[in-house]
Coordinates of C-alpha atoms in Angstrom, one line a residue:
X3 CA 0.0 0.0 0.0
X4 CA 1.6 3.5 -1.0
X5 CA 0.8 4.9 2.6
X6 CA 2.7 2.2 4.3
X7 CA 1.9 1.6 8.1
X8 CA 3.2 -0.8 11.0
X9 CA 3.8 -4.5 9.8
X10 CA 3.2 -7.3 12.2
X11 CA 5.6 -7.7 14.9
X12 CA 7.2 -4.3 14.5
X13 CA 9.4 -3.6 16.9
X14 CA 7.0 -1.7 19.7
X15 CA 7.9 -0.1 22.9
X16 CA 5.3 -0.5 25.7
X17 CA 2.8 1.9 23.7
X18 CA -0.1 -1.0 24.9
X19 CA 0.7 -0.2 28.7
X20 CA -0.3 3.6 28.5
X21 CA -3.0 4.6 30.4
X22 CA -5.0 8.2 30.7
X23 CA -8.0 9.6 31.5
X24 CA -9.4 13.1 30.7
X25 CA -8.9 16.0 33.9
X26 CA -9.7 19.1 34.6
X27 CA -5.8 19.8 34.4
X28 CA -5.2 18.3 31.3
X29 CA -8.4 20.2 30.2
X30 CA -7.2 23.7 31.4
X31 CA -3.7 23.4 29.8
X32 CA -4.7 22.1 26.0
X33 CA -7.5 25.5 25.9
X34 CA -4.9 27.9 27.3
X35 CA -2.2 26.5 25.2
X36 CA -4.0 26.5 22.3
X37 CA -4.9 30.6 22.6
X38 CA -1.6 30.7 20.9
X39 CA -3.8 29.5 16.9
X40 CA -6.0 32.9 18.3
X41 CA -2.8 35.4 17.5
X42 CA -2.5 33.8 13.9
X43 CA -6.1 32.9 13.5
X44 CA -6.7 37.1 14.3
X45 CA -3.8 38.9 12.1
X46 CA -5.0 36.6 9.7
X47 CA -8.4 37.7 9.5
X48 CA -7.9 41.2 10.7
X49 CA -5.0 42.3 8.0
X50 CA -7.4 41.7 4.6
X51 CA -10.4 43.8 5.8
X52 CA -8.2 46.6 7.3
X53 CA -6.6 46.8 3.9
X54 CA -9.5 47.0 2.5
X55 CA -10.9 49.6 4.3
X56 CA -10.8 53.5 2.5
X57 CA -10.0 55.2 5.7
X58 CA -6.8 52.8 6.3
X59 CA -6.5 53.4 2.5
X60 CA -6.5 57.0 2.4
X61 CA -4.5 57.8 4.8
X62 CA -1.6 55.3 4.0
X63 CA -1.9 54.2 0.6
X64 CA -4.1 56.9 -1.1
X65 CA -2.7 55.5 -5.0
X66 CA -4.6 52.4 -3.8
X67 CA -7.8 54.0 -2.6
X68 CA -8.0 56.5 -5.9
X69 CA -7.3 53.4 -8.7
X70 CA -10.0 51.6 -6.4
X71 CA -12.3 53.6 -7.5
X72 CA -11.9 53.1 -11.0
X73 CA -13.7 50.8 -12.9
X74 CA -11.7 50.4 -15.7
X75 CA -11.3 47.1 -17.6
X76 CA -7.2 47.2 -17.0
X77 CA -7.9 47.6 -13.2
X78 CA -10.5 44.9 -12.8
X79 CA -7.7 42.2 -11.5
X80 CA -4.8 45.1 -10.3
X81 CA -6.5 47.0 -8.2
X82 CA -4.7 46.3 -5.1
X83 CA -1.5 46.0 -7.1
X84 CA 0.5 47.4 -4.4
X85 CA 4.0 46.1 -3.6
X86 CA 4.3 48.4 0.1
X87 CA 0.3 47.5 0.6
X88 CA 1.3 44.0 0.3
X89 CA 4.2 44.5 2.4
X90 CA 2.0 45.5 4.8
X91 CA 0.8 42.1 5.8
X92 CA 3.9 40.0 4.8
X93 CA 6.5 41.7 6.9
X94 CA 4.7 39.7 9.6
X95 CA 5.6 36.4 7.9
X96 CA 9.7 37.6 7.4
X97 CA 9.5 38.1 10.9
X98 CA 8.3 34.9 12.0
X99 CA 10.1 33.1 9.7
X100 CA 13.4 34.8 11.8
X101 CA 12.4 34.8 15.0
X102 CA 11.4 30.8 14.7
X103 CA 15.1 30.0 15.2
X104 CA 15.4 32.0 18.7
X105 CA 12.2 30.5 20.0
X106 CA 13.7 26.8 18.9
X107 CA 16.7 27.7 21.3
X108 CA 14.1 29.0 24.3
X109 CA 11.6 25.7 23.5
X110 CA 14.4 23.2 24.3
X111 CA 16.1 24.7 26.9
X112 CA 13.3 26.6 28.8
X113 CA 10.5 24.7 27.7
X114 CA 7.6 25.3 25.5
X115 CA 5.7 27.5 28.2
X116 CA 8.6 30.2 28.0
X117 CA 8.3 30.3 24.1
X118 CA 4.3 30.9 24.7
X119 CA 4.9 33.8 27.2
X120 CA 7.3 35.4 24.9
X121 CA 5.3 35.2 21.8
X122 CA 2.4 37.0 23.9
X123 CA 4.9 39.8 24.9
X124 CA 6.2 40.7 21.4
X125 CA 2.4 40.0 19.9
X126 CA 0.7 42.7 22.8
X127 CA 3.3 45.2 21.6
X128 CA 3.0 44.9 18.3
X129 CA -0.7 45.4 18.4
X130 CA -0.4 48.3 20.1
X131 CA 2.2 49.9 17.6
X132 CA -0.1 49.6 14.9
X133 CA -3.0 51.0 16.3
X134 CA -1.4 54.0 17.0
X135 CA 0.5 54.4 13.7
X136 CA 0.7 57.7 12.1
X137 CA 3.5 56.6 9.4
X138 CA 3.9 53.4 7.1
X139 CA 7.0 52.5 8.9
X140 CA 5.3 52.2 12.3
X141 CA 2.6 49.8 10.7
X142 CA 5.6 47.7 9.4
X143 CA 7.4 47.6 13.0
X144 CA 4.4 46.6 14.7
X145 CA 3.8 43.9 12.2
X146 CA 7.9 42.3 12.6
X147 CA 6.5 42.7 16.6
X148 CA 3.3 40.8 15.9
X149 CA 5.7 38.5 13.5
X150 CA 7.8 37.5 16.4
X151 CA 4.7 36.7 18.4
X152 CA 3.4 34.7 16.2
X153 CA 7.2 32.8 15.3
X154 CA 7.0 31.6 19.0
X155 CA 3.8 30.9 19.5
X156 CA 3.6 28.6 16.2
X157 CA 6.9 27.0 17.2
X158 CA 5.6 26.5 20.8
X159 CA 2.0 25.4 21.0
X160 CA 1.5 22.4 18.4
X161 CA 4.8 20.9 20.1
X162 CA 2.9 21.6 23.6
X163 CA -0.6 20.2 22.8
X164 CA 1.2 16.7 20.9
X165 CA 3.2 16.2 23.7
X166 CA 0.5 16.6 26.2
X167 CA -2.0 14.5 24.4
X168 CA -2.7 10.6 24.5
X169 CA -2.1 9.1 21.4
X170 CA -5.5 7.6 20.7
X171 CA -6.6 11.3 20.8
X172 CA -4.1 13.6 19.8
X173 CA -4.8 14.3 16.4
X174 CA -8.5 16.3 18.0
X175 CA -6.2 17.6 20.8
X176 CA -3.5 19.3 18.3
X177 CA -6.2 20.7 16.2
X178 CA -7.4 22.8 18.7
X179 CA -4.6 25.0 17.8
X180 CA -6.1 25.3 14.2
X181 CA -9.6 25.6 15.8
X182 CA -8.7 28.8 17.5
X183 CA -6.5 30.0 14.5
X184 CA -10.0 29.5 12.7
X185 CA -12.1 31.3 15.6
X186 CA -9.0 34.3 15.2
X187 CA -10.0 34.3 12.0
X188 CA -13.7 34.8 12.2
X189 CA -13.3 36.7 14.9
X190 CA -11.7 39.2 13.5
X191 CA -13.3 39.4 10.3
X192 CA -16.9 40.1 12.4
X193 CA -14.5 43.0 14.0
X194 CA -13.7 44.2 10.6
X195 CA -17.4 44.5 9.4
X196 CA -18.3 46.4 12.2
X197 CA -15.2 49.0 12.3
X198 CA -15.7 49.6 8.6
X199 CA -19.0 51.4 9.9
X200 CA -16.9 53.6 12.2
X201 CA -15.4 56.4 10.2
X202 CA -12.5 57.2 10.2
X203 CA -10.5 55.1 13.0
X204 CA -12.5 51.8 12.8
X205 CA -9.5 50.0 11.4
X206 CA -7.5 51.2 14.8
X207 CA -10.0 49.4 16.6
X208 CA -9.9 46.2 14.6
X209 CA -5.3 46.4 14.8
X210 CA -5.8 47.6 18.6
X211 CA -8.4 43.9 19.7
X212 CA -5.4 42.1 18.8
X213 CA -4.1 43.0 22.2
X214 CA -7.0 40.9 23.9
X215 CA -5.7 37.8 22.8
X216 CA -2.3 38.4 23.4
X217 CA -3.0 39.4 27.0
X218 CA -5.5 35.8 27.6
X219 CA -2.6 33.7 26.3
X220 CA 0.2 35.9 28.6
X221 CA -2.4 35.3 31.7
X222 CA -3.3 31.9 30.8
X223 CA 0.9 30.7 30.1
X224 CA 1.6 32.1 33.8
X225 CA -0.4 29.1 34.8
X226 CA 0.4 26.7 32.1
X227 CA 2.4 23.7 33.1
X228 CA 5.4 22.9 31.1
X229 CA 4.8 19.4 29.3
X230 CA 6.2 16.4 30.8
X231 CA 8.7 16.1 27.7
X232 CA 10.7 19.0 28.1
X233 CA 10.5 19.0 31.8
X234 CA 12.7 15.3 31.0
X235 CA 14.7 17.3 28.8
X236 CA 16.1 19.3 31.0
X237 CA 16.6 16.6 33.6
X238 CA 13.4 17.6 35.9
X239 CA 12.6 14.0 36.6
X240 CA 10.6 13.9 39.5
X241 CA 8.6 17.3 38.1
X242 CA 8.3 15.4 34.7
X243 CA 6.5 12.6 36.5
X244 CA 4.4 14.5 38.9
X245 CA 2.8 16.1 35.9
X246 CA 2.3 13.4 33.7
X247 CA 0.5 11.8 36.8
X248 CA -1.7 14.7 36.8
X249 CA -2.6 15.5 33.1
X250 CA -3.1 11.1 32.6
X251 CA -5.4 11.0 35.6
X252 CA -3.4 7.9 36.8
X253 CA -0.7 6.7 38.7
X254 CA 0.4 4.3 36.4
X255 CA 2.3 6.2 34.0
X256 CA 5.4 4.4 34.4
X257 CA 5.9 2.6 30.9
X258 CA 5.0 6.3 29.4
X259 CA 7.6 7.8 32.2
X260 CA 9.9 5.1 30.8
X261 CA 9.6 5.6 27.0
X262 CA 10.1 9.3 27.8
X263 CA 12.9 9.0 29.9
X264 CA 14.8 6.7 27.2
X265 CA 13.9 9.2 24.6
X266 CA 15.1 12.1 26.4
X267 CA 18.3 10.0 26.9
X268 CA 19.2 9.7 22.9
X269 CA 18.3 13.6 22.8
X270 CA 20.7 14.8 25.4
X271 CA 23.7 12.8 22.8
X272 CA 22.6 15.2 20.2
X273 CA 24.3 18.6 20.4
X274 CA 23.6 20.1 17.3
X275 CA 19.9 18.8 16.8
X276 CA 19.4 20.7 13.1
X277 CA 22.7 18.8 11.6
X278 CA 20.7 15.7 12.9
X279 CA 17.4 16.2 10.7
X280 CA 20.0 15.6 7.9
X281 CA 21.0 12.5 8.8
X282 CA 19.4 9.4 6.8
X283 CA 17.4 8.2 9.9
X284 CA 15.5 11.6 9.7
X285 CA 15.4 11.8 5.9
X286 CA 11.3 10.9 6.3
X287 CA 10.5 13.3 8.4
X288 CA 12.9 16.5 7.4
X289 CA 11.4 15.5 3.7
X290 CA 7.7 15.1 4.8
X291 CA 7.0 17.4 7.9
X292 CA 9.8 19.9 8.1
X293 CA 9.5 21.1 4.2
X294 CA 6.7 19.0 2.6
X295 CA 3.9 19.7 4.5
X296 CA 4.4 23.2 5.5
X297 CA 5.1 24.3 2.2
X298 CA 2.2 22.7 0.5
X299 CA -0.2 24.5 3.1
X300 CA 0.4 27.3 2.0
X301 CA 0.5 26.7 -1.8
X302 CA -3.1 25.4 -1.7
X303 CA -4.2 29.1 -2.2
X304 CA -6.5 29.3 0.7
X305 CA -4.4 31.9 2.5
X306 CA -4.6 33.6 -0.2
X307 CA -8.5 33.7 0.0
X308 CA -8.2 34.6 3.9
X309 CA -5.2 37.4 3.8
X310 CA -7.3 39.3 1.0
X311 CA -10.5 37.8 1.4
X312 CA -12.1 41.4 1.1
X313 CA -10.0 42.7 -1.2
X314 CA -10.7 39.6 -3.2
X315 CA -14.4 40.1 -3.2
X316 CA -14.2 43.8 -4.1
X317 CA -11.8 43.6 -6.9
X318 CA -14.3 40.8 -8.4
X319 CA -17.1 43.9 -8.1
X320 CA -18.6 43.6 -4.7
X321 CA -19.2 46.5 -2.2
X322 CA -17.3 47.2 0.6
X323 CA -19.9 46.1 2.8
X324 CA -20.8 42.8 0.7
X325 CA -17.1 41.9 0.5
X326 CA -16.9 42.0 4.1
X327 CA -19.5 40.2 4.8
X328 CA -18.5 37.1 1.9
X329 CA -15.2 37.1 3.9
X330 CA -17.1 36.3 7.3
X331 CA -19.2 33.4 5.4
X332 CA -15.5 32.0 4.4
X333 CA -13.9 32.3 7.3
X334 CA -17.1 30.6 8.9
X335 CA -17.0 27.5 7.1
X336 CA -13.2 27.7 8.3
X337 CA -14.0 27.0 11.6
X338 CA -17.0 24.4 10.8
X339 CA -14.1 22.3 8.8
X340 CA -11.9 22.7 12.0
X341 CA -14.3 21.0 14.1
X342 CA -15.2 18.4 11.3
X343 CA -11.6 17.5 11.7
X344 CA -11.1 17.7 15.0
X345 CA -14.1 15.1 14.8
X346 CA -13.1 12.5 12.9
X347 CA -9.2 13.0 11.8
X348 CA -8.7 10.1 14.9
X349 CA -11.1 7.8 13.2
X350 CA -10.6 8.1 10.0
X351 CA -6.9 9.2 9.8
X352 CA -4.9 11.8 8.0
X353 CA -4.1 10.5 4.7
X354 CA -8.1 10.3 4.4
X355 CA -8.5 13.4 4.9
X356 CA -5.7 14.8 2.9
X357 CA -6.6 12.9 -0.1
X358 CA -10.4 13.2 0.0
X359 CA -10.1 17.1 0.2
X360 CA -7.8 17.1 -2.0
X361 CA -9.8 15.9 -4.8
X362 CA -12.7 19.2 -4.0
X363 CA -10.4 21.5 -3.7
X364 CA -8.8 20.7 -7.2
X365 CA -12.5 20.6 -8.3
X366 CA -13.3 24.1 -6.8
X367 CA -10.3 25.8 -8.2
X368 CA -10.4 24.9 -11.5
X369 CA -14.3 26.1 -11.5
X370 CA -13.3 29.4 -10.5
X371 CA -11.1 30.1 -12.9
X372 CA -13.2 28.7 -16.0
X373 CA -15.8 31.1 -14.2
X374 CA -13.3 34.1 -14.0
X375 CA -12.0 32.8 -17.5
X376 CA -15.9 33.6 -18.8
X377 CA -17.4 36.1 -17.4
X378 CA -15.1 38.7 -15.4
X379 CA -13.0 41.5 -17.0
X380 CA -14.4 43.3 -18.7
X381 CA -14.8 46.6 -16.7
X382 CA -18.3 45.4 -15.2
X383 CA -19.4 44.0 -12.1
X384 CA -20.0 40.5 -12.0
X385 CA -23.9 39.1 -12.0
X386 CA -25.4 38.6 -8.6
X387 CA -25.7 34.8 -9.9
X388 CA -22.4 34.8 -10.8
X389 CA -21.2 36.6 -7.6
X390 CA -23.0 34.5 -5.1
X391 CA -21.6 31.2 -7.5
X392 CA -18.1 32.1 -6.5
X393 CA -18.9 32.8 -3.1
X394 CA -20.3 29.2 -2.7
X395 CA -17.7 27.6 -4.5
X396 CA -14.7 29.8 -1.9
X397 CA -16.5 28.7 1.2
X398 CA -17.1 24.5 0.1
X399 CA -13.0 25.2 -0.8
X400 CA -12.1 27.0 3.0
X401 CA -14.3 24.1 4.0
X402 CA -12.4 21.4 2.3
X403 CA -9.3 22.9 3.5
X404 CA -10.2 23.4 7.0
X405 CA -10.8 19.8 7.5
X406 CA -7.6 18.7 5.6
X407 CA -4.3 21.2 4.8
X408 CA -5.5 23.9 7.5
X409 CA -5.3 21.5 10.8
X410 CA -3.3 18.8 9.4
X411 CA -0.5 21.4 8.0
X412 CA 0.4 21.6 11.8
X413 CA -0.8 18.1 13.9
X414 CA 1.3 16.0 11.5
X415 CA 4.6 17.9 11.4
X416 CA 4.4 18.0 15.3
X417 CA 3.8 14.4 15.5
X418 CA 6.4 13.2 12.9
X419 CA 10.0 14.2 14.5
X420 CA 11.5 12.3 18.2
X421 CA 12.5 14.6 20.6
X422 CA 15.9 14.6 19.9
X423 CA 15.2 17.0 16.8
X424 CA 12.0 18.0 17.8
X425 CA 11.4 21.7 18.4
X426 CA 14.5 22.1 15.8
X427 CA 12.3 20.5 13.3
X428 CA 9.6 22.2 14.5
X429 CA 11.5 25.7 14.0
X430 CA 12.2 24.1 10.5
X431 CA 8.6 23.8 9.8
X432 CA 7.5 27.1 11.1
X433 CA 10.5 28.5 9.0
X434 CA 9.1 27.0 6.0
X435 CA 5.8 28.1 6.6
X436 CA 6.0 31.3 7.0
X437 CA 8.2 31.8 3.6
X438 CA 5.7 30.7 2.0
X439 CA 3.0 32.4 3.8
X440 CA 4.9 35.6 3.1
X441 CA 5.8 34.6 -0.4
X442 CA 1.8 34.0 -1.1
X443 CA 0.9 37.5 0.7
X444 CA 3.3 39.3 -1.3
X445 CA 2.8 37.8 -4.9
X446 CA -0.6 36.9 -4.6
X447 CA -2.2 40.2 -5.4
X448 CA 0.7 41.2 -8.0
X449 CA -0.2 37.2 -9.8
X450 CA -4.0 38.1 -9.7
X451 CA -3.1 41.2 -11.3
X452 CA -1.0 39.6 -14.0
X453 CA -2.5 36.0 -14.1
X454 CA -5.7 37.3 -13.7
X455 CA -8.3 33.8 -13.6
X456 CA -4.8 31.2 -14.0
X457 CA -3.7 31.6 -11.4
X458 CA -6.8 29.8 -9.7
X459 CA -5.9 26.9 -12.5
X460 CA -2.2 27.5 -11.0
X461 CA -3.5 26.4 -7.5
X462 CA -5.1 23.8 -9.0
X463 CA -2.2 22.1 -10.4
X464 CA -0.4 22.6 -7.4
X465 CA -3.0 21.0 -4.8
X466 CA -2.4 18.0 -7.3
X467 CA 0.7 17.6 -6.9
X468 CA 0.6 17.9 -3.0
X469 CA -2.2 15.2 -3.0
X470 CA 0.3 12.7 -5.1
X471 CA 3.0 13.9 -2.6
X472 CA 0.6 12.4 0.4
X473 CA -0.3 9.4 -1.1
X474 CA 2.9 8.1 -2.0
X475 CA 5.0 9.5 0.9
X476 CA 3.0 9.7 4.4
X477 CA 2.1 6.9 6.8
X478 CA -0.8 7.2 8.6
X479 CA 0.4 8.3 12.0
X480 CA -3.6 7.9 13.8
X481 CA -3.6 6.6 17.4
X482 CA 0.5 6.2 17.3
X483 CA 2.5 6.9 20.3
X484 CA 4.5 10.2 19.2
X485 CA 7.4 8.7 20.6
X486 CA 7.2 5.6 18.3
X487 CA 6.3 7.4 15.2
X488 CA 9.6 5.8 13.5
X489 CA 8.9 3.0 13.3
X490 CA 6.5 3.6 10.4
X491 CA 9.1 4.4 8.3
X492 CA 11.2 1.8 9.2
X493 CA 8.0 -0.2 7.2
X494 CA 6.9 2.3 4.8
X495 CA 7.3 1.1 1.3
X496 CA 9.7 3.7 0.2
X497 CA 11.0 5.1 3.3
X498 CA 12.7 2.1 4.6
X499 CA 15.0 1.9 1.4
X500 CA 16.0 4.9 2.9
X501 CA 16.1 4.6 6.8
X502 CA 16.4 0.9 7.4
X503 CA 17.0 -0.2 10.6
X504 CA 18.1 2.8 13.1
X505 CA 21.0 1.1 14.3
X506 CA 22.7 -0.1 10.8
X507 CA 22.2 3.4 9.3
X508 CA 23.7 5.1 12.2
X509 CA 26.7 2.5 11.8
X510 CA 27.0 2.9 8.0
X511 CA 27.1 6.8 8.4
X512 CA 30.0 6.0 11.2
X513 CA 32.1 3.7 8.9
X514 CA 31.4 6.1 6.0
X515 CA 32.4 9.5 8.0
X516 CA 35.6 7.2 9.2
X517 CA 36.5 6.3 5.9

């Protein structure tokens, strides 16, 4: 089978002698945790409206707000053709990307809850530097603020919520961090379409409510208790076991203590954790979950549809008012496909989900752009049929995606590496995300300028090749210990060419670095 999986007899710890039940503790520390999606799930939603806005326009990009009001047949696809506009919300992502690499250094040695405190810091301040702006360069430093908020936090909290989660349910418990991210996003596009009524500082209002988050997750993270994996880490044994007593509801956590302790063991050997991901033993996951994955997430073109979602709607001939209002529908069914996910990804897996997705969101793109292709630009608005076709055919896409790319983008990287590389892979993914988050924000409005309708058949072909990507490449990793996860490529079909057995490949690269 391409997706490969455990063969009989595999060589298993003592994954059957784990025991849990759900707490109160356990409870309180996944929801606080995962307040750290709400900071991306917000900027995300908040950054499209604001730009859309004609009092943010005028007073910061008034070239934008005067060709906006054009209806010209060249302008119909450029209007927001604005390299500093775009700049606007991508600095964020060049920040993140950057600050990723400090936070990996503060997640292994101080623990995830120090990277979560710190992300709610730099967000709070950024916040407030962009609702006070008076100059484009003070927007753009409170963005690399937020940026660095949202670096730690994103490198932090799906490390935190896998490693506090039983297996048989982690995949719901790591996608609370995309179910928050998709409540951030609604969130803040509701904000939007009430500040647009408040003339002319409403977008200050909308920048400034970022601070609200960013102050429940600096409240909440006082409280939080670090996970019982990095407490091993740094050699807090008796702590380590204290907690995991408390968030498994049991006393009997000693074959989990055990497999943790042995884990933490072959981590401590490692002292330069990212030269390890390149090591053939961590080829799968380095390939998969550090570049793969992250990537793909964002090529799928549904950022895209959320950074710009009101600008998206206008330029296609929709009012201010109606634009803002689509983008709520959107970001709607973004949260409905989180908690579809969060659901059923334990039952039915991850490769289900990637692959059945998939196959819609291929489907949706490609009608847009024949529909684009057909019946937009040519200096009109589009039909109201028309309009509310797209509309549909956008939110059964955010839908597809937020059961599939959106959550899974995150719960399978963080399940994929073993501690020893773990928050360095995790820094890799993050990395990797947020180039291409950044790439997308600053290319996609110039493309749709320039590309006009292909680029939506661009999308297409690329969410085709992502969904090839998954079938051949990724074992289903549903109901696995996270500590044990490498053992399904030590049986995967193509992966074990490559990894073999741990031991003989660490020998090999031995002799060969002797020789």
């Amino acid at each position: 089978m391409a997706g490969g999986g455990f063969t009989n007899g595999g060589p298993l710890k003592r994954a059957h002698l784990y025991e849990y039940r759900i707490t109160g503790y356990f409870v309180f520390a996944c929801i606080v945790a995962a307040l750290g999606g709400s900071l991306f799930g917000y900027d995300l939603g908040v950054s499209g409206g604001v730009t859309s806005m004609d009092d943010f326009l005028k007073e910061f990009f008034p070239k934008v707000y005067r060709r906006k009001q054009k209806h010209l047949n060249e302008t119909d696809y450029c209007k927001y053709d604005n390299q500093i506009l775009t700049l606007f919300t991508s600095s964020l992502y060049f920040a993140a990307l950057v600050s990723t690499f400090g936070a990996s250094h503060v997640t292994r040695n101080k623990g995830r809850k120090g990277s979560i405190i710190v992300g709610s810091i730099s967000f709070f301040l950024g916040a407030i530097l962009n609702a006070a702006a008076v100059t484009i360069w003070m927007l753009i430093i409170g963005r690399v603020l937020l940026g660095v908020g949202i670096g730690f936090s994103n490198q932090a909290v799906p490390l935190y919520l896998s490693e506090m989660a039983p297996a048989k349910i982690r995949g719901a418990i790591n996608q609370l961090f995309q179910l928050t991210t998709c409540l951030g996003i609604l969130i803040a596009t509701l904000i939007n379409y009430g500040t647009e009524k408040i003339h002319p500082w409403g977008w200050r209002l909308s920048l400034g409510l970022a601070t609200v988050p960013a102050v429940s997750m600096f409240i909440g993270g006082i409280f939080l208790p670090e996970t019982p994996n990095s407490l091993v880490e740094q050699g807090k044994l008796e702590e380590a076991k204290r907690i995991l007593e408390k968030v498994r509801g049991t006393k009997n956590i000693d074959a989990e203590f055990a497999d943790l302790v042995d884990a933490s063991n072959e981590a401590r050997a490692i002292k330069h954790p990212f030269r390890n991901l390149l090591k053939r033993k961590n080829r799968p996951q380095l390939i998969i979950g550090a570049i793969g994955i992250p990537m793909f997430q964002q090529l799928t073109g549904n950022n895209s549809i959320l950074f710009y979602a009101p600008v998206f709607f206008q330029s296609l001939g929709f009012g201010s008012g109606a634009s803002l209002y689509s983008s709520v529908i959107t970001s709607a069914a973004l949260v409905l496909g989180a908690l579809m996910s969060m659901s059923l990804v334990d039952k039915f897996g991850r490769r289900a989900f990637f692959l059945e997705a998939g196959f819609e969101m291929f489907c949706y793109m490609v009608a847009t752009g024949i529909t684009l292709a057909l019946k937009f630009g040519q200096g009109v608005k589009l039909p109201k049929g028309i309009g509310m076709f797209l509309v549909v055919v956008l939110c059964l896409f955010v839908l597809a995606y937020g059961r599939s790319w959106g959550p899974l983008g995150w719960l399978v990287p963080s399940e994929l590496f073993p501690l020893e590389t773990r928050s360095a892979g995790q820094s890799i993914v993050v990395c990797v995300n947020m180039i291409f988050t950044a790439l997308i924000a600053q290319c996609f409005l110039v493309s749709l300028c320039h590309l006009q309708y292909g680029i939506f058949l661009l999308f297409a072909g690329l969410i085709l090749i992502m969904s090839s990507f998954i079938f051949f490449l990724l074992p289903e990793t549903k109901q696995v210990p996270i500590e044990e996860v490498y053992i399904l490529f030590q049986n995967h079909w193509f992966w074990k060419r490559i990894v073999g057995d741990g031991d003989q490949v660490e020998m090999e690269e031995k002799t060969g670095s002797q020789a």
